Short mmCIF file of the C-alpha atoms (twelve columns), coordinates in Angstrom:
data_MODEL
# 
_entry.id   MODEL 
# 
loop_
_atom_site.group_PDB 
_atom_site.id 
_atom_site.type_symbol 
_atom_site.label_atom_id 
_atom_site.label_alt_id 
_atom_site.label_comp_id 
_atom_site.label_asym_id 
_atom_site.label_seq_id 
_atom_site.Cartn_x 
_atom_site.Cartn_y 
_atom_site.Cartn_z 
_atom_site.pdbx_PDB_model_num 
ATOM 1   C CA . MET A 1   106.733 57.540  118.436 1 
ATOM 2   C CA . GLN A 2   105.654 59.740  121.552 1 
ATOM 3   C CA . THR A 3   108.133 62.690  122.596 1 
ATOM 4   C CA . GLU A 4   107.727 65.744  125.281 1 
ATOM 5   C CA . LEU A 5   105.159 67.717  122.693 1 
ATOM 6   C CA . SER A 6   103.068 64.392  121.995 1 
ATOM 7   C CA . LYS A 7   102.606 63.528  125.429 1 
ATOM 8   C CA . ASN A 8   101.741 67.438  126.272 1 
ATOM 9   C CA . LEU A 9   98.852  67.478  123.295 1 
ATOM 10  C CA . GLY A 10  97.896  63.943  124.525 1 
ATOM 11  C CA . ILE A 11  98.605  62.309  121.309 1 
ATOM 12  C CA . GLU A 12  99.715  58.528  120.866 1 
ATOM 13  C CA . HIS A 13  102.420 59.424  117.710 1 
ATOM 14  C CA . ALA A 14  104.217 62.381  117.257 1 
ATOM 15  C CA . ILE A 15  102.523 62.726  113.601 1 
ATOM 16  C CA . PHE A 16  101.308 66.224  112.209 1 
ATOM 17  C CA . GLY A 17  99.162  65.921  109.748 1 
ATOM 18  C CA . PHE A 18  98.446  68.400  107.605 1 
ATOM 19  C CA . THR A 19  95.440  68.169  105.109 1 
ATOM 20  C CA . PRO A 20  92.943  70.325  102.888 1 
ATOM 21  C CA . PHE A 21  90.159  67.239  103.730 1 
ATOM 22  C CA . PRO A 22  88.388  66.982  107.034 1 
ATOM 23  C CA . ALA A 23  87.755  63.541  106.844 1 
ATOM 24  C CA . VAL A 24  91.545  62.831  106.635 1 
ATOM 25  C CA . ALA A 25  92.277  65.650  109.510 1 
ATOM 26  C CA . ALA A 26  89.212  63.475  111.446 1 
ATOM 27  C CA . ALA A 27  91.315  60.254  110.451 1 
ATOM 28  C CA . ILE A 28  94.665  61.033  111.233 1 
ATOM 29  C CA . SER A 29  93.758  61.949  114.591 1 
ATOM 30  C CA . ARG A 30  91.643  58.544  115.685 1 
ATOM 31  C CA . ALA A 31  94.948  57.137  114.362 1 
ATOM 32  C CA . GLY A 32  96.836  58.519  117.063 1 
ATOM 33  C CA . GLY A 33  98.167  61.115  115.593 1 
ATOM 34  C CA . PHE A 34  97.182  65.243  115.256 1 
ATOM 35  C CA . GLY A 35  94.769  66.188  112.430 1 
ATOM 36  C CA . VAL A 36  95.237  69.586  111.268 1 
ATOM 37  C CA . LEU A 37  92.949  70.840  108.919 1 
ATOM 38  C CA . GLY A 38  94.130  73.428  106.219 1 
ATOM 39  C CA . ALA A 39  91.283  76.521  106.301 1 
ATOM 40  C CA . VAL A 40  92.579  78.383  102.923 1 
ATOM 41  C CA . ARG A 41  90.078  77.201  100.684 1 
ATOM 42  C CA . TYR A 42  87.144  78.489  102.780 1 
ATOM 43  C CA . THR A 43  86.022  81.605  101.555 1 
ATOM 44  C CA . ALA A 44  82.713  81.761  103.613 1 
ATOM 45  C CA . PRO A 45  83.322  81.160  107.250 1 
ATOM 46  C CA . ASP A 46  79.991  79.080  107.109 1 
ATOM 47  C CA . ASP A 47  81.630  76.464  105.345 1 
ATOM 48  C CA . LEU A 48  84.336  76.122  107.734 1 
ATOM 49  C CA . ALA A 49  82.084  76.194  110.535 1 
ATOM 50  C CA . ARG A 50  80.287  73.169  108.737 1 
ATOM 51  C CA . ASP A 51  83.173  71.294  108.423 1 
ATOM 52  C CA . LEU A 52  84.213  72.020  111.913 1 
ATOM 53  C CA . ASP A 53  81.203  70.485  113.336 1 
ATOM 54  C CA . TRP A 54  81.779  67.654  111.652 1 
ATOM 55  C CA . MET A 55  85.201  67.434  112.608 1 
ATOM 56  C CA . GLN A 56  84.551  67.638  115.996 1 
ATOM 57  C CA . GLU A 57  81.460  64.620  115.853 1 
ATOM 58  C CA . HIS A 58  84.325  62.623  114.091 1 
ATOM 59  C CA . VAL A 59  87.536  62.588  116.040 1 
ATOM 60  C CA . ASP A 60  86.009  60.665  119.249 1 
ATOM 61  C CA . GLY A 61  87.646  63.415  121.402 1 
ATOM 62  C CA . ALA A 62  91.238  63.632  120.091 1 
ATOM 63  C CA . PRO A 63  92.408  66.465  119.335 1 
ATOM 64  C CA . TYR A 64  92.897  69.028  116.175 1 
ATOM 65  C CA . GLY A 65  94.216  72.133  114.820 1 
ATOM 66  C CA . LEU A 66  93.462  74.151  111.981 1 
ATOM 67  C CA . ASP A 67  96.096  75.705  109.646 1 
ATOM 68  C CA . VAL A 68  95.711  79.310  108.053 1 
ATOM 69  C CA . VAL A 69  97.395  81.474  105.724 1 
ATOM 70  C CA . MET A 70  98.563  85.231  106.608 1 
ATOM 71  C CA . PRO A 71  101.460 86.323  104.469 1 
ATOM 72  C CA . ALA A 72  104.186 88.237  106.476 1 
ATOM 73  C CA . LYS A 73  103.934 90.376  103.524 1 
ATOM 74  C CA . LYS A 74  101.017 91.924  102.099 1 
ATOM 75  C CA . VAL A 75  99.843  93.976  98.867  1 
ATOM 76  C CA . GLU A 76  98.580  97.365  100.643 1 
ATOM 77  C CA . GLY A 77  97.486  100.526 99.239  1 
ATOM 78  C CA . PRO A 78  98.212  103.860 99.921  1 
ATOM 79  C CA . ASP A 79  99.435  104.656 103.569 1 
ATOM 80  C CA . HIS A 80  99.016  101.247 104.190 1 
ATOM 81  C CA . GLN A 81  95.703  100.699 103.501 1 
ATOM 82  C CA . LYS A 82  93.892  96.871  103.891 1 
ATOM 83  C CA . LEU A 83  92.503  96.415  100.178 1 
ATOM 84  C CA . THR A 84  89.631  94.172  99.553  1 
ATOM 85  C CA . GLU A 85  89.762  91.531  96.733  1 
ATOM 86  C CA . ALA A 86  87.960  93.971  94.614  1 
ATOM 87  C CA . ASP A 87  91.154  96.236  94.697  1 
ATOM 88  C CA . VAL A 88  93.494  93.653  94.588  1 
ATOM 89  C CA . GLU A 89  91.531  92.205  91.486  1 
ATOM 90  C CA . ALA A 90  91.885  95.290  89.636  1 
ATOM 91  C CA . MET A 91  96.072  95.151  90.093  1 
ATOM 92  C CA . ILE A 92  96.267  92.471  87.910  1 
ATOM 93  C CA . PRO A 93  97.593  93.370  84.308  1 
ATOM 94  C CA . GLU A 94  95.457  92.664  81.167  1 
ATOM 95  C CA . GLY A 95  98.663  91.235  79.221  1 
ATOM 96  C CA . HIS A 96  98.689  88.613  82.524  1 
ATOM 97  C CA . ARG A 97  94.764  87.849  82.073  1 
ATOM 98  C CA . GLN A 98  95.510  87.772  78.084  1 
ATOM 99  C CA . PHE A 99  98.676  85.014  79.048  1 
ATOM 100 C CA . VAL A 100 95.831  82.782  80.601  1 
ATOM 101 C CA . ARG A 101 93.282  82.945  77.802  1 
ATOM 102 C CA . ASP A 102 95.743  82.291  75.259  1 
ATOM 103 C CA . THR A 103 97.586  79.027  77.511  1 
ATOM 104 C CA . LEU A 104 93.914  77.786  78.098  1 
ATOM 105 C CA . ALA A 105 92.719  78.252  74.442  1 
ATOM 106 C CA . LYS A 106 96.036  76.220  73.378  1 
ATOM 107 C CA . HIS A 107 95.141  73.506  74.863  1 
ATOM 108 C CA . GLY A 108 90.946  73.325  74.460  1 
ATOM 109 C CA . VAL A 109 89.970  73.643  78.016  1 
ATOM 110 C CA . PRO A 110 86.213  74.565  77.658  1 
ATOM 111 C CA . GLU A 111 84.554  77.427  79.647  1 
ATOM 112 C CA . LEU A 112 82.673  77.099  82.620  1 
ATOM 113 C CA . ALA A 113 78.882  76.850  82.411  1 
ATOM 114 C CA . GLU A 114 77.231  80.517  82.308  1 
ATOM 115 C CA . GLY A 115 76.337  81.200  86.174  1 
ATOM 116 C CA . GLU A 116 78.689  78.833  87.610  1 
ATOM 117 C CA . ALA A 117 81.684  80.236  89.881  1 
ATOM 118 C CA . SER A 118 84.947  79.343  90.348  1 
ATOM 119 C CA . GLY A 119 85.091  76.462  92.942  1 
ATOM 120 C CA . TRP A 120 88.911  77.697  93.780  1 
ATOM 121 C CA . ARG A 121 89.958  80.924  95.468  1 
ATOM 122 C CA . ILE A 122 92.854  81.801  97.132  1 
ATOM 123 C CA . THR A 123 90.953  84.973  98.532  1 
ATOM 124 C CA . GLY A 124 92.669  82.923  101.671 1 
ATOM 125 C CA . TRP A 125 95.949  84.409  101.268 1 
ATOM 126 C CA . MET A 126 94.427  87.619  102.786 1 
ATOM 127 C CA . GLU A 127 95.095  88.524  105.708 1 
ATOM 128 C CA . GLN A 128 91.120  89.603  106.549 1 
ATOM 129 C CA . VAL A 129 89.975  86.325  105.270 1 
ATOM 130 C CA . ALA A 130 92.117  84.446  107.335 1 
ATOM 131 C CA . ARG A 131 91.018  86.393  110.187 1 
ATOM 132 C CA . SER A 132 87.308  85.705  109.686 1 
ATOM 133 C CA . GLN A 133 88.324  82.127  109.528 1 
ATOM 134 C CA . LEU A 134 89.772  82.949  113.436 1 
ATOM 135 C CA . ASP A 135 86.670  84.264  114.529 1 
ATOM 136 C CA . VAL A 136 85.074  80.552  113.499 1 
ATOM 137 C CA . ALA A 137 87.955  78.574  114.830 1 
ATOM 138 C CA . PHE A 138 88.180  79.868  118.385 1 
ATOM 139 C CA . ASP A 139 84.355  79.130  118.773 1 
ATOM 140 C CA . TYR A 140 86.142  75.255  118.504 1 
ATOM 141 C CA . PRO A 141 88.351  73.549  120.812 1 
ATOM 142 C CA . ILE A 142 91.076  73.562  118.716 1 
ATOM 143 C CA . LYS A 143 94.235  73.056  120.401 1 
ATOM 144 C CA . LEU A 144 96.976  74.213  117.596 1 
ATOM 145 C CA . LEU A 145 96.880  77.025  114.999 1 
ATOM 146 C CA . ALA A 146 99.252  76.895  112.484 1 
ATOM 147 C CA . ASN A 147 100.556 79.975  109.951 1 
ATOM 148 C CA . ALA A 148 101.667 78.376  106.705 1 
ATOM 149 C CA . LEU A 149 103.823 81.989  106.033 1 
ATOM 150 C CA . GLY A 150 105.632 83.724  108.664 1 
ATOM 151 C CA . SER A 151 104.226 84.276  112.015 1 
ATOM 152 C CA . PRO A 152 100.871 85.348  112.333 1 
ATOM 153 C CA . PRO A 153 100.277 88.866  114.104 1 
ATOM 154 C CA . ALA A 154 100.950 89.604  117.282 1 
ATOM 155 C CA . ASP A 155 97.547  90.494  118.309 1 
ATOM 156 C CA . VAL A 156 96.337  86.628  116.672 1 
ATOM 157 C CA . ILE A 157 99.117  84.736  118.593 1 
ATOM 158 C CA . GLN A 158 98.205  86.759  121.855 1 
ATOM 159 C CA . ARG A 159 94.505  85.449  120.796 1 
ATOM 160 C CA . ALA A 160 95.213  82.052  120.622 1 
ATOM 161 C CA . HIS A 161 97.029  82.178  124.050 1 
ATOM 162 C CA . ASP A 162 94.255  83.569  125.337 1 
ATOM 163 C CA . HIS A 163 92.359  80.531  123.868 1 
ATOM 164 C CA . ASP A 164 94.978  77.871  125.515 1 
ATOM 165 C CA . VAL A 165 95.656  77.408  121.898 1 
ATOM 166 C CA . LEU A 166 99.632  76.685  120.730 1 
ATOM 167 C CA . VAL A 167 100.836 78.764  117.594 1 
ATOM 168 C CA . ALA A 168 103.181 76.591  115.038 1 
ATOM 169 C CA . ALA A 169 104.635 78.698  111.975 1 
ATOM 170 C CA . LEU A 170 106.510 77.211  109.209 1 
ATOM 171 C CA . ALA A 171 110.031 78.316  108.843 1 
ATOM 172 C CA . GLY A 172 112.535 77.532  105.777 1 
ATOM 173 C CA . SER A 173 115.621 78.333  107.098 1 
ATOM 174 C CA . ALA A 174 117.392 78.895  110.875 1 
ATOM 175 C CA . ARG A 175 116.755 82.698  110.522 1 
ATOM 176 C CA . HIS A 176 113.357 82.046  110.033 1 
ATOM 177 C CA . ALA A 177 112.785 79.899  112.757 1 
ATOM 178 C CA . ARG A 178 114.522 82.330  115.447 1 
ATOM 179 C CA . LYS A 179 112.282 85.037  113.934 1 
ATOM 180 C CA . HIS A 180 109.187 82.709  114.809 1 
ATOM 181 C CA . ALA A 181 110.517 81.998  117.955 1 
ATOM 182 C CA . ASP A 182 111.309 86.215  119.095 1 
ATOM 183 C CA . ALA A 183 107.803 86.406  118.236 1 
ATOM 184 C CA . GLY A 184 106.412 84.441  121.008 1 
ATOM 185 C CA . ILE A 185 105.179 80.865  118.443 1 
ATOM 186 C CA . ASP A 186 105.234 77.767  120.549 1 
ATOM 187 C CA . ILE A 187 106.100 75.463  117.956 1 
ATOM 188 C CA . VAL A 188 108.762 75.703  114.790 1 
ATOM 189 C CA . VAL A 189 107.970 73.715  111.698 1 
ATOM 190 C CA . ALA A 190 110.859 73.028  109.544 1 
ATOM 191 C CA . GLN A 191 110.479 72.823  106.619 1 
ATOM 192 C CA . GLY A 192 112.579 71.516  104.118 1 
ATOM 193 C CA . TYR A 193 113.132 72.431  100.167 1 
ATOM 194 C CA . GLU A 194 111.492 68.937  99.356  1 
ATOM 195 C CA . ALA A 195 108.381 69.538  100.767 1 
ATOM 196 C CA . GLY A 196 104.733 70.498  98.937  1 
ATOM 197 C CA . GLY A 197 103.725 74.062  98.678  1 
ATOM 198 C CA . HIS A 198 105.185 76.774  99.697  1 
ATOM 199 C CA . THR A 199 108.750 75.869  101.060 1 
ATOM 200 C CA . GLY A 200 112.245 77.129  100.768 1 
ATOM 201 C CA . GLU A 201 115.548 76.234  99.915  1 
ATOM 202 C CA . ILE A 202 117.452 74.436  102.202 1 
ATOM 203 C CA . ALA A 203 117.045 70.480  102.647 1 
ATOM 204 C CA . SER A 204 114.985 68.626  105.246 1 
ATOM 205 C CA . MET A 205 118.439 66.683  107.130 1 
ATOM 206 C CA . VAL A 206 119.909 70.252  106.729 1 
ATOM 207 C CA . LEU A 207 117.504 72.603  108.215 1 
ATOM 208 C CA . THR A 208 115.858 70.471  111.207 1 
ATOM 209 C CA . PRO A 209 119.060 70.349  113.179 1 
ATOM 210 C CA . GLU A 210 119.509 73.702  112.662 1 
ATOM 211 C CA . ALA A 211 116.345 74.813  113.468 1 
ATOM 212 C CA . VAL A 212 116.641 72.806  116.669 1 
ATOM 213 C CA . ASP A 213 119.726 74.741  117.912 1 
ATOM 214 C CA . ALA A 214 118.676 77.790  116.452 1 
ATOM 215 C CA . VAL A 215 115.071 77.595  119.273 1 
ATOM 216 C CA . ALA A 216 116.251 75.350  121.660 1 
ATOM 217 C CA . PRO A 217 114.155 74.805  123.963 1 
ATOM 218 C CA . LEU A 218 111.245 75.133  122.029 1 
ATOM 219 C CA . PRO A 219 109.834 72.103  119.991 1 
ATOM 220 C CA . VAL A 220 110.531 71.203  116.213 1 
ATOM 221 C CA . LEU A 221 108.945 69.310  113.754 1 
ATOM 222 C CA . ALA A 222 110.380 68.156  111.020 1 
ATOM 223 C CA . ALA A 223 108.553 68.601  107.410 1 
ATOM 224 C CA . GLY A 224 109.916 67.900  103.895 1 
ATOM 225 C CA . GLY A 225 110.372 64.388  102.029 1 
ATOM 226 C CA . ILE A 226 109.138 62.734  104.943 1 
ATOM 227 C CA . GLY A 227 106.878 59.807  104.109 1 
ATOM 228 C CA . SER A 228 108.170 56.470  106.186 1 
ATOM 229 C CA . GLY A 229 108.538 55.326  109.917 1 
ATOM 230 C CA . GLU A 230 112.392 55.118  109.296 1 
ATOM 231 C CA . GLN A 231 112.301 58.841  108.332 1 
ATOM 232 C CA . ILE A 232 110.108 60.031  111.274 1 
ATOM 233 C CA . ALA A 233 112.929 58.128  113.516 1 
ATOM 234 C CA . ALA A 234 115.815 59.812  111.377 1 
ATOM 235 C CA . ALA A 235 113.694 63.094  112.357 1 
ATOM 236 C CA . LEU A 236 113.650 62.638  116.028 1 
ATOM 237 C CA . ALA A 237 117.393 61.564  115.911 1 
ATOM 238 C CA . LEU A 238 118.103 65.115  114.689 1 
ATOM 239 C CA . GLY A 239 116.281 66.964  117.525 1 
ATOM 240 C CA . ALA A 240 112.865 67.199  116.375 1 
ATOM 241 C CA . GLN A 241 110.033 66.336  118.661 1 
ATOM 242 C CA . GLY A 242 108.027 65.357  115.784 1 
ATOM 243 C CA . VAL A 243 106.871 65.285  111.800 1 
ATOM 244 C CA . TRP A 244 104.540 67.504  109.872 1 
ATOM 245 C CA . LEU A 245 103.124 65.528  107.074 1 
ATOM 246 C CA . GLY A 246 101.237 66.920  104.145 1 
ATOM 247 C CA . SER A 247 101.407 65.188  100.543 1 
ATOM 248 C CA . LEU A 248 101.140 61.722  101.869 1 
ATOM 249 C CA . TRP A 249 97.671  62.095  102.597 1 
ATOM 250 C CA . LEU A 250 96.624  63.011  99.031  1 
ATOM 251 C CA . THR A 251 96.403  59.284  98.024  1 
ATOM 252 C CA . THR A 252 94.651  58.072  101.129 1 
ATOM 253 C CA . THR A 253 91.172  56.832  100.658 1 
ATOM 254 C CA . GLU A 254 89.866  59.326  102.859 1 
ATOM 255 C CA . ALA A 255 90.969  62.460  100.538 1 
ATOM 256 C CA . ASP A 256 88.310  63.897  98.278  1 
ATOM 257 C CA . LEU A 257 90.333  65.341  95.158  1 
ATOM 258 C CA . HIS A 258 87.600  65.151  92.816  1 
ATOM 259 C CA . SER A 259 89.236  64.162  89.823  1 
ATOM 260 C CA . ARG A 260 90.745  60.346  89.263  1 
ATOM 261 C CA . ALA A 261 92.870  61.867  86.738  1 
ATOM 262 C CA . LEU A 262 94.604  63.706  89.412  1 
ATOM 263 C CA . THR A 263 94.986  60.814  91.578  1 
ATOM 264 C CA . ALA A 264 96.177  58.738  88.740  1 
ATOM 265 C CA . LYS A 265 99.209  61.237  88.057  1 
ATOM 266 C CA . LEU A 266 99.985  61.602  91.584  1 
ATOM 267 C CA . LEU A 267 100.402 57.368  92.131  1 
ATOM 268 C CA . ALA A 268 102.349 57.276  88.356  1 
ATOM 269 C CA . ALA A 269 104.519 60.448  90.045  1 
ATOM 270 C CA . GLY A 270 108.434 59.950  90.515  1 
ATOM 271 C CA . SER A 271 110.211 62.104  93.266  1 
ATOM 272 C CA . GLY A 272 111.688 64.007  90.401  1 
ATOM 273 C CA . ASP A 273 108.054 64.998  88.809  1 
ATOM 274 C CA . THR A 274 107.738 68.110  90.882  1 
ATOM 275 C CA . VAL A 275 109.089 71.446  90.523  1 
ATOM 276 C CA . ARG A 276 109.112 75.026  92.771  1 
ATOM 277 C CA . SER A 277 106.883 77.289  90.852  1 
ATOM 278 C CA . ARG A 278 105.507 80.432  91.396  1 
ATOM 279 C CA . ALA A 279 102.385 79.696  88.941  1 
ATOM 280 C CA . LEU A 280 100.105 79.008  91.511  1 
ATOM 281 C CA . THR A 281 100.203 81.687  94.140  1 
ATOM 282 C CA . GLY A 282 102.982 84.243  93.241  1 
ATOM 283 C CA . LYS A 283 105.649 82.116  95.740  1 
ATOM 284 C CA . PRO A 284 107.274 79.312  95.180  1 
ATOM 285 C CA . ALA A 285 105.325 76.337  95.836  1 
ATOM 286 C CA . ARG A 286 106.500 72.671  94.873  1 
ATOM 287 C CA . GLN A 287 103.869 70.943  93.085  1 
ATOM 288 C CA . LEU A 288 103.581 68.409  89.788  1 
ATOM 289 C CA . ARG A 289 105.392 69.625  87.144  1 
ATOM 290 C CA . THR A 290 103.171 70.134  84.051  1 
ATOM 291 C CA . GLU A 291 102.714 72.240  81.220  1 
ATOM 292 C CA . TRP A 292 101.007 75.062  83.175  1 
ATOM 293 C CA . THR A 293 103.803 75.272  85.206  1 
ATOM 294 C CA . ASP A 294 106.259 75.243  82.304  1 
ATOM 295 C CA . ALA A 295 104.371 78.119  80.470  1 
ATOM 296 C CA . TRP A 296 104.679 80.478  83.671  1 
ATOM 297 C CA . ASP A 297 108.226 79.596  84.110  1 
ATOM 298 C CA . ASP A 298 109.300 80.115  80.538  1 
ATOM 299 C CA . PRO A 299 111.135 83.456  80.221  1 
ATOM 300 C CA . SER A 300 109.582 84.186  77.177  1 
ATOM 301 C CA . GLY A 301 106.613 84.679  79.294  1 
ATOM 302 C CA . PRO A 302 104.941 87.589  81.367  1 
ATOM 303 C CA . GLY A 303 106.294 85.960  84.607  1 
ATOM 304 C CA . THR A 304 103.953 85.752  87.659  1 
ATOM 305 C CA . LEU A 305 102.602 88.074  89.817  1 
ATOM 306 C CA . PRO A 306 102.910 88.445  93.575  1 
ATOM 307 C CA . MET A 307 100.857 86.815  96.402  1 
ATOM 308 C CA . PRO A 308 98.167  87.410  96.307  1 
ATOM 309 C CA . LEU A 309 97.591  88.830  92.741  1 
ATOM 310 C CA . GLN A 310 98.784  85.237  90.957  1 
ATOM 311 C CA . GLY A 311 96.471  83.163  92.681  1 
ATOM 312 C CA . LEU A 312 93.756  85.414  91.940  1 
ATOM 313 C CA . LEU A 313 94.523  85.707  88.548  1 
ATOM 314 C CA . VAL A 314 94.517  81.892  88.017  1 
ATOM 315 C CA . ALA A 315 91.921  80.775  90.453  1 
ATOM 316 C CA . GLU A 316 89.205  80.749  87.314  1 
ATOM 317 C CA . ALA A 317 91.476  78.771  85.202  1 
ATOM 318 C CA . VAL A 318 92.756  76.221  87.765  1 
ATOM 319 C CA . SER A 319 89.098  75.521  88.268  1 
ATOM 320 C CA . ARG A 320 88.386  74.867  84.339  1 
ATOM 321 C CA . ILE A 321 91.627  72.466  84.453  1 
ATOM 322 C CA . GLN A 322 90.425  70.334  87.186  1 
ATOM 323 C CA . LYS A 323 86.961  70.375  86.218  1 
ATOM 324 C CA . TYR A 324 87.078  69.466  83.027  1 
ATOM 325 C CA . GLU A 325 90.482  67.311  83.762  1 
ATOM 326 C CA . VAL A 326 92.865  68.760  81.269  1 
ATOM 327 C CA . ASP A 327 95.526  66.384  81.763  1 
ATOM 328 C CA . PRO A 328 98.769  68.308  80.295  1 
ATOM 329 C CA . LEU A 329 97.835  70.908  82.880  1 
ATOM 330 C CA . LEU A 330 96.521  68.968  85.559  1 
ATOM 331 C CA . GLY A 331 98.371  69.398  88.416  1 
ATOM 332 C CA . THR A 332 98.443  69.895  92.494  1 
ATOM 333 C CA . PRO A 333 100.758 71.011  95.355  1 
ATOM 334 C CA . VAL A 334 102.792 68.009  96.366  1 
ATOM 335 C CA . GLY A 335 106.214 66.735  97.385  1 
ATOM 336 C CA . GLN A 336 108.951 64.730  96.522  1 
ATOM 337 C CA . ILE A 337 107.597 62.066  98.452  1 
ATOM 338 C CA . VAL A 338 105.136 61.646  95.810  1 
ATOM 339 C CA . GLY A 339 107.702 58.829  94.574  1 
ATOM 340 C CA . ARG A 340 106.680 57.065  97.549  1 
ATOM 341 C CA . MET A 341 102.650 57.243  96.976  1 
ATOM 342 C CA . THR A 342 102.281 54.619  94.659  1 
ATOM 343 C CA . SER A 343 98.559  53.138  96.199  1 
ATOM 344 C CA . GLU A 344 95.631  54.458  97.595  1 
ATOM 345 C CA . ARG A 345 95.195  53.347  101.240 1 
ATOM 346 C CA . PRO A 346 93.221  54.287  104.398 1 
ATOM 347 C CA . VAL A 347 94.514  56.760  106.794 1 
ATOM 348 C CA . GLN A 348 94.800  53.816  109.524 1 
ATOM 349 C CA . ALA A 349 96.998  51.772  106.850 1 
ATOM 350 C CA . VAL A 350 99.290  54.348  106.416 1 
ATOM 351 C CA . PHE A 351 99.750  55.220  110.016 1 
ATOM 352 C CA . ASP A 352 100.385 50.992  110.779 1 
ATOM 353 C CA . ASP A 353 103.088 51.445  107.761 1 
ATOM 354 C CA . LEU A 354 105.016 54.419  109.516 1 
ATOM 355 C CA . THR A 355 104.741 52.923  112.929 1 
ATOM 356 C CA . ARG A 356 106.109 49.284  111.670 1 
ATOM 357 C CA . GLY A 357 109.087 51.432  109.629 1 
ATOM 358 C CA . PHE A 358 109.760 53.608  112.902 1 
ATOM 359 C CA . GLU A 359 110.127 50.265  114.917 1 
ATOM 360 C CA . ARG A 360 112.380 48.916  112.041 1 
ATOM 361 C CA . ALA A 361 114.744 51.962  112.609 1 
ATOM 362 C CA . VAL A 362 114.502 51.933  115.877 1 
ATOM 363 C CA . ASP A 363 115.503 48.032  115.910 1 
ATOM 364 C CA . ARG A 364 118.207 49.147  113.333 1 
ATOM 365 C CA . ILE A 365 119.982 51.423  115.410 1 
ATOM 366 C CA . ASN A 366 120.009 49.569  118.272 1 
ATOM 367 C CA . ARG A 367 121.568 46.779  117.069 1 
ATOM 368 C CA . ILE A 368 124.101 49.129  115.261 1 
ATOM 369 C CA . ALA A 369 124.819 50.270  118.959 1 
ATOM 370 C CA . GLY A 370 124.932 46.648  120.084 1 
ATOM 371 C CA . ARG A 371 121.752 46.750  122.282 1 
ATOM 372 C CA . SER A 372 119.992 44.399  120.001 1 
ATOM 373 C CA . GLY A 373 116.301 43.383  121.715 1 
ATOM 374 C CA . GLN A 374 115.931 46.794  123.001 1 
ATOM 375 C CA . SER A 375 113.507 49.316  121.604 1 
# 
């Protein structure tokens, strides 16, 4: 599974694995792929530095990258002034806060212990937090910086290039892909509708070749709904130079969801058990459908707030739901590929399955093309 891009990065397989867990990212790199650590949950630079130190010790010299979130559209104060977290918190209407309290009370969700801070914050959606993460990241030999919501600011792209770091950005349409190319991005991740987390409305089979044509000769990674070697072969046949996988790693043994109940829900879910909802961050994000997403998507409710207000509003609630494993409300971002995630396996076992599936697909196409025995 090698392409020009994978050869340039010095990896064995053109598989880029996004994950919030350092142990998973390191295992992906050790298995011959390219591990990308999601930084959004790191609100303290020291915590990110600690985990990058750990990764540096556990990738066995293999390359890895970092994913940050710097939204193209930001909540700003008068005269485009940058807002602090407290400023943004103050913009949340009391009616929305009451809706959260009522929903949690309806399901009997206990309060956090006195003095216990929320363990789940979305301050990483704010540009100044992402910039503090970059101040840490560029002290490490990362090879790729990815941004999940549009192209990073021009100065960030330049800073990455000054450190010989490639920049990738996710795109949900060919138009977005062209904007990334014009901004100086090195790699476009064409993320289809099937993907977990923030995603657009165009399916991968349509989006991938459109993005390839739109930004050629820039490399494109296919993302969304990919979880088998056969699908990887299809993505490369459509012109992609690799795949970007995220959801598939959530049920690996190296993942640390801190919730057996959540893992069980993922293993039991089918491909139709997800929904694109603004409930978590304020932007459409595919996640497990729960009574929490249903409540926010109900027209009789107050509706969601724009990013980052929604994430700040629900942060403590999500922490409480996760800590007490309140099953009807318990969910996580995940793509439609969740239907294939039926067992817990080590990252290496996932890679072994992907490579075998890829070989089967290539052999099948060779037979169809009359080239039996070639691969």
